[in-house]
XYZ file of N, CA and C in Angstrom:
360
model
N 11.136 1.132 -15.618
C 11.905 0.075 -16.242
C 11.437 -1.277 -15.731
N 11.356 -2.208 -16.649
C 10.994 -3.580 -16.308
C 12.133 -4.489 -16.727
N 12.470 -5.392 -15.848
C 13.527 -6.354 -16.143
C 12.940 -7.759 -16.160
N 13.481 -8.579 -17.046
C 13.085 -9.977 -17.140
C 14.287 -10.851 -16.835
N 14.070 -11.855 -16.014
C 15.130 -12.811 -15.707
C 14.643 -14.197 -16.082
N 15.348 -14.790 -17.034
C 14.989 -16.119 -17.520
C 15.883 -17.168 -16.877
N 15.345 -18.356 -16.765
C 16.135 -19.479 -16.270
C 15.525 -20.774 -16.763
N 16.308 -21.845 -16.662
C 15.781 -23.166 -16.940
C 16.272 -23.831 -18.211
N 17.024 -23.135 -19.025
C 17.532 -23.769 -20.238
C 18.602 -24.795 -19.913
N 19.041 -25.512 -20.943
C 20.089 -26.500 -20.740
C 20.134 -27.513 -21.849
N 20.855 -28.590 -21.572
C 21.028 -29.683 -22.528
C 20.207 -30.879 -22.071
N 19.458 -31.453 -22.994
C 18.609 -32.590 -22.660
C 18.582 -33.537 -23.847
N 18.381 -34.797 -23.573
C 18.268 -35.771 -24.655
C 16.874 -35.731 -25.252
N 16.778 -36.170 -26.485
C 15.473 -36.231 -27.151
C 14.503 -37.052 -26.316
N 13.290 -36.523 -26.208
C 12.276 -37.168 -25.382
C 12.222 -36.642 -23.962
N 13.204 -35.840 -23.606
C 13.268 -35.298 -22.266
C 12.428 -34.051 -22.086
N 12.551 -33.461 -20.903
C 11.741 -32.293 -20.543
C 12.613 -31.206 -19.930
N 12.164 -29.992 -20.117
C 12.747 -28.829 -19.457
C 11.626 -27.874 -19.093
N 11.881 -27.060 -18.087
C 10.927 -26.025 -17.698
C 11.647 -24.689 -17.655
N 11.160 -23.760 -18.452
C 11.711 -22.413 -18.481
C 10.877 -21.494 -17.591
N 11.560 -20.539 -16.972
C 10.888 -19.538 -16.149
C 11.332 -18.154 -16.576
N 10.442 -17.195 -16.427
C 10.763 -15.802 -16.740
C 10.031 -14.930 -15.731
N 10.797 -14.231 -14.917
C 10.225 -13.373 -13.887
C 10.385 -11.912 -14.269
N 9.299 -11.177 -14.198
C 9.309 -9.750 -14.514
C 9.294 -8.940 -13.229
N 10.100 -7.897 -13.210
C 10.129 -7.013 -12.047
C 10.305 -5.580 -12.512
N 9.896 -4.643 -11.643
C 10.024 -3.236 -11.986
C 8.695 -2.529 -11.893
N 8.587 -1.442 -12.635
C 7.398 -0.603 -12.579
C 6.322 -1.162 -13.514
N 5.524 -2.061 -12.970
C 4.490 -2.722 -13.755
C 3.130 -2.356 -13.206
N 2.296 -1.761 -14.034
C 0.908 -1.527 -13.645
C 0.059 -2.750 -13.956
N 0.248 -3.253 -15.169
C -0.462 -4.478 -15.548
C 0.324 -5.189 -16.639
N 0.163 -6.487 -16.696
C 0.786 -7.286 -17.749
C -0.302 -7.730 -18.711
N -0.147 -7.389 -19.962
C -1.151 -7.714 -20.965
C -0.979 -9.132 -21.500
N 0.266 -9.518 -21.686
C 0.555 -10.849 -22.216
C 1.996 -11.208 -21.902
N 2.247 -12.490 -21.809
C 3.599 -13.009 -21.611
C 3.774 -14.163 -22.585
N 4.946 -14.236 -23.169
C 5.128 -15.280 -24.166
C 6.559 -15.748 -24.280
N 6.688 -16.838 -25.016
C 7.993 -17.409 -25.304
C 8.201 -17.467 -26.812
N 9.391 -17.097 -27.219
C 9.798 -17.142 -28.619
C 11.102 -17.914 -28.682
N 11.449 -18.362 -29.860
C 12.729 -19.048 -29.999
C 13.366 -18.709 -31.332
N 14.680 -18.823 -31.342
C 15.434 -18.539 -32.557
C 16.550 -19.553 -32.686
N 16.468 -20.342 -33.735
C 17.513 -21.315 -34.033
C 18.561 -20.652 -34.922
N 19.766 -21.178 -34.959
C 20.819 -20.581 -35.792
C 20.388 -20.487 -37.248
N 20.541 -19.299 -37.814
C 20.194 -19.094 -39.208
C 18.718 -18.962 -39.483
N 17.906 -18.964 -38.428
C 16.466 -18.878 -38.594
C 15.934 -17.581 -37.989
N 14.717 -17.236 -38.378
C 14.073 -16.074 -37.774
C 13.466 -16.456 -36.427
N 13.317 -15.466 -35.584
C 12.677 -15.703 -34.300
C 11.209 -16.019 -34.535
N 10.711 -17.023 -33.833
C 9.318 -17.421 -33.997
C 8.622 -17.509 -32.639
N 7.337 -17.274 -32.665
C 6.537 -17.389 -31.452
C 6.311 -18.862 -31.135
N 6.458 -19.195 -29.880
C 6.254 -20.568 -29.422
C 4.925 -20.678 -28.679
N 4.728 -19.808 -27.693
C 3.506 -19.857 -26.886
C 3.288 -18.499 -26.245
N 2.023 -18.134 -26.102
C 1.655 -16.843 -25.504
C 0.498 -17.073 -24.559
N 0.527 -16.375 -23.438
C -0.597 -16.408 -22.501
C -1.023 -14.974 -22.231
N -2.306 -14.723 -22.367
C -2.849 -13.382 -22.219
C -3.356 -13.152 -20.791
N -3.664 -11.902 -20.507
C -4.033 -11.545 -19.143
C -5.247 -12.315 -18.665
N -6.153 -12.647 -19.575
C -7.345 -13.395 -19.179
C -7.113 -14.882 -19.034
N -5.916 -15.323 -19.381
C -5.579 -16.734 -19.243
C -5.623 -17.535 -20.536
N -6.110 -16.941 -21.603
C -6.144 -17.678 -22.870
C -4.727 -17.847 -23.397
N -4.531 -18.895 -24.177
C -3.201 -19.239 -24.675
C -3.225 -19.524 -26.169
N -2.080 -19.304 -26.793
C -1.870 -19.699 -28.181
C -0.545 -20.439 -28.264
N -0.508 -21.429 -29.134
C 0.712 -22.216 -29.315
C 1.045 -22.327 -30.798
N 2.321 -22.413 -31.071
C 2.741 -22.761 -32.423
C 2.336 -24.209 -32.691
N 1.979 -24.498 -33.922
C 1.546 -25.855 -34.265
C 2.609 -26.885 -33.922
N 3.853 -26.506 -34.057
C 4.954 -27.457 -33.859
C 5.118 -27.896 -32.403
N 4.513 -27.169 -31.471
C 4.688 -27.518 -30.048
C 3.388 -27.909 -29.373
N 2.296 -27.817 -30.081
C 0.997 -28.161 -29.480
C 1.020 -29.599 -28.979
N 0.525 -29.779 -27.768
C 0.490 -31.110 -27.173
C 1.768 -31.492 -26.451
N 2.826 -30.710 -26.657
C 4.107 -31.024 -25.993
C 4.509 -29.938 -24.998
N 4.222 -28.685 -25.327
C 4.599 -27.556 -24.479
C 3.356 -26.991 -23.796
N 3.552 -26.493 -22.573
C 2.468 -25.843 -21.848
C 2.975 -24.546 -21.242
N 2.278 -23.458 -21.540
C 2.621 -22.171 -20.960
C 1.674 -21.885 -19.797
N 2.234 -21.309 -18.742
C 1.422 -20.939 -17.589
C 2.028 -19.698 -16.939
N 1.289 -19.088 -16.050
C 1.805 -17.898 -15.386
C 1.355 -17.849 -13.940
N 2.183 -17.221 -13.134
C 1.859 -16.948 -11.735
C 1.711 -15.438 -11.632
N 0.479 -14.972 -11.569
C 0.241 -13.532 -11.578
C 0.842 -12.841 -10.357
N 0.805 -13.508 -9.223
C 1.330 -12.894 -7.999
C 2.833 -12.653 -8.099
N 3.506 -13.496 -8.864
C 4.958 -13.381 -9.004
C 5.368 -12.752 -10.334
N 4.397 -12.380 -11.167
C 4.704 -11.844 -12.506
C 5.681 -12.758 -13.245
N 5.405 -14.031 -13.172
C 6.300 -15.034 -13.742
C 5.540 -15.903 -14.738
N 6.203 -16.188 -15.842
C 5.642 -17.083 -16.847
C 6.548 -18.298 -16.964
N 5.927 -19.440 -17.201
C 6.650 -20.696 -17.310
C 6.364 -21.339 -18.669
N 7.313 -22.137 -19.108
C 7.099 -22.950 -20.298
C 7.571 -24.362 -19.971
N 6.615 -25.255 -19.810
C 6.935 -26.659 -19.594
C 7.065 -27.318 -20.957
N 8.231 -27.876 -21.216
C 8.515 -28.473 -22.514
C 8.746 -29.967 -22.334
N 7.865 -30.761 -22.894
C 7.966 -32.213 -22.824
C 8.210 -32.783 -24.211
N 8.646 -34.018 -24.231
C 8.907 -34.716 -25.500
C 9.768 -33.857 -26.426
N 10.815 -33.307 -25.894
C 11.681 -32.427 -26.673
C 12.365 -33.184 -27.800
N 12.509 -32.492 -28.910
C 13.131 -33.050 -30.102
C 14.304 -32.170 -30.532
N 15.245 -32.715 -31.287
C 16.384 -31.905 -31.721
C 15.969 -30.618 -32.430
N 14.857 -30.632 -33.131
C 14.416 -29.420 -33.822
C 13.909 -28.339 -32.873
N 13.789 -28.665 -31.590
C 13.431 -27.648 -30.597
C 14.661 -26.874 -30.121
N 15.834 -27.289 -30.553
C 17.061 -26.601 -30.163
C 17.047 -25.162 -30.660
N 17.242 -24.231 -29.742
C 17.195 -22.811 -30.073
C 17.500 -21.996 -28.818
N 17.670 -20.711 -29.017
C 17.674 -19.785 -27.887
C 16.219 -19.369 -27.663
N 15.767 -19.526 -26.439
C 14.384 -19.202 -26.098
C 14.358 -17.854 -25.377
N 13.473 -16.995 -25.863
C 13.351 -15.648 -25.319
C 11.962 -15.455 -24.712
N 11.953 -14.818 -23.575
C 10.704 -14.416 -22.944
C 10.351 -13.009 -23.419
N 9.072 -12.761 -23.627
C 8.600 -11.421 -23.990
C 7.398 -11.076 -23.129
N 7.410 -9.870 -22.612
C 6.302 -9.398 -21.779
C 5.768 -8.111 -22.371
N 4.474 -8.038 -22.522
C 3.799 -6.806 -22.934
C 3.127 -6.251 -21.689
N 3.569 -5.090 -21.270
C 3.044 -4.542 -20.024
C 2.675 -3.079 -20.189
N 1.861 -2.614 -19.273
C 1.428 -1.212 -19.244
C 1.943 -0.569 -17.974
N 2.495 0.617 -18.102
C 3.028 1.326 -16.946
C 1.919 2.106 -16.240
N 2.267 2.692 -15.098
C 1.307 3.500 -14.353
C 0.887 4.743 -15.134
N 1.700 5.152 -16.072
C 1.332 6.287 -16.926
C 0.602 5.843 -18.171
N 0.183 4.557 -18.182
C -0.665 4.007 -19.235
C 0.036 3.924 -20.589
N 1.333 3.690 -20.544
C 2.079 3.446 -21.766
C 2.396 1.960 -21.833
N 2.227 1.375 -23.011
C 2.450 -0.059 -23.190
C 3.815 -0.309 -23.830
N 4.525 -1.274 -23.281
C 5.861 -1.609 -23.769
C 5.981 -3.105 -24.025
N 6.842 -3.448 -24.955
C 7.295 -4.826 -25.147
C 8.692 -4.940 -24.569
N 8.897 -5.937 -23.726
C 10.203 -6.146 -23.110
C 10.648 -7.582 -23.380
N 11.909 -7.720 -23.764
C 12.479 -9.033 -24.067
C 13.476 -9.451 -22.995
N 13.481 -10.754 -22.732
C 14.505 -11.313 -21.866
C 15.806 -11.510 -22.616
N 16.816 -11.952 -21.886
C 18.152 -12.082 -22.466
C 18.320 -13.363 -23.278
N 17.416 -14.278 -23.132
C 17.483 -15.539 -23.859
C 18.149 -16.628 -23.045
N 17.688 -17.840 -23.250
C 18.282 -18.994 -22.596
C 18.390 -20.121 -23.622
N 19.533 -20.774 -23.634
C 19.796 -21.791 -24.638
C 19.148 -23.114 -24.255
N 18.446 -23.698 -25.198
C 17.907 -25.049 -25.054
C 18.524 -25.902 -26.159
N 19.192 -26.964 -25.772
C 19.824 -27.868 -26.734
C 19.305 -29.276 -26.499
N 18.782 -29.877 -27.558
C 18.235 -31.231 -27.478
C 19.103 -32.137 -28.336
N 19.697 -33.122 -27.714
C 20.569 -34.046 -28.446
C 19.778 -35.272 -28.893
N 20.184 -35.803 -30.029
C 19.466 -36.974 -30.565
C 20.064 -38.277 -30.065
């Protein structure tokens, strides 16, 4: 079993910054990718940023240049630095980890979500 613990959400004014963290713990042989997704009320969940085991990253067009994803491999932790936040960034942000167990089975694990609210 792998558990994810997210932190860092909150309320911020437009133009402000927040940093989200997601720490993975449990029976992890390797982490293939770690990412952040978000879901606004009435909307589908969308990918925000992903970082792969080799360090390459992908970003949604809407956050390019404003958000930065990074990871600490020693701590199995992924971060999302969010700058120049706008009201349209308001959503519940979810961490997702794709990992492989010691028995070589790959799983997708989701965090519990953390609310980010940007006021205008």
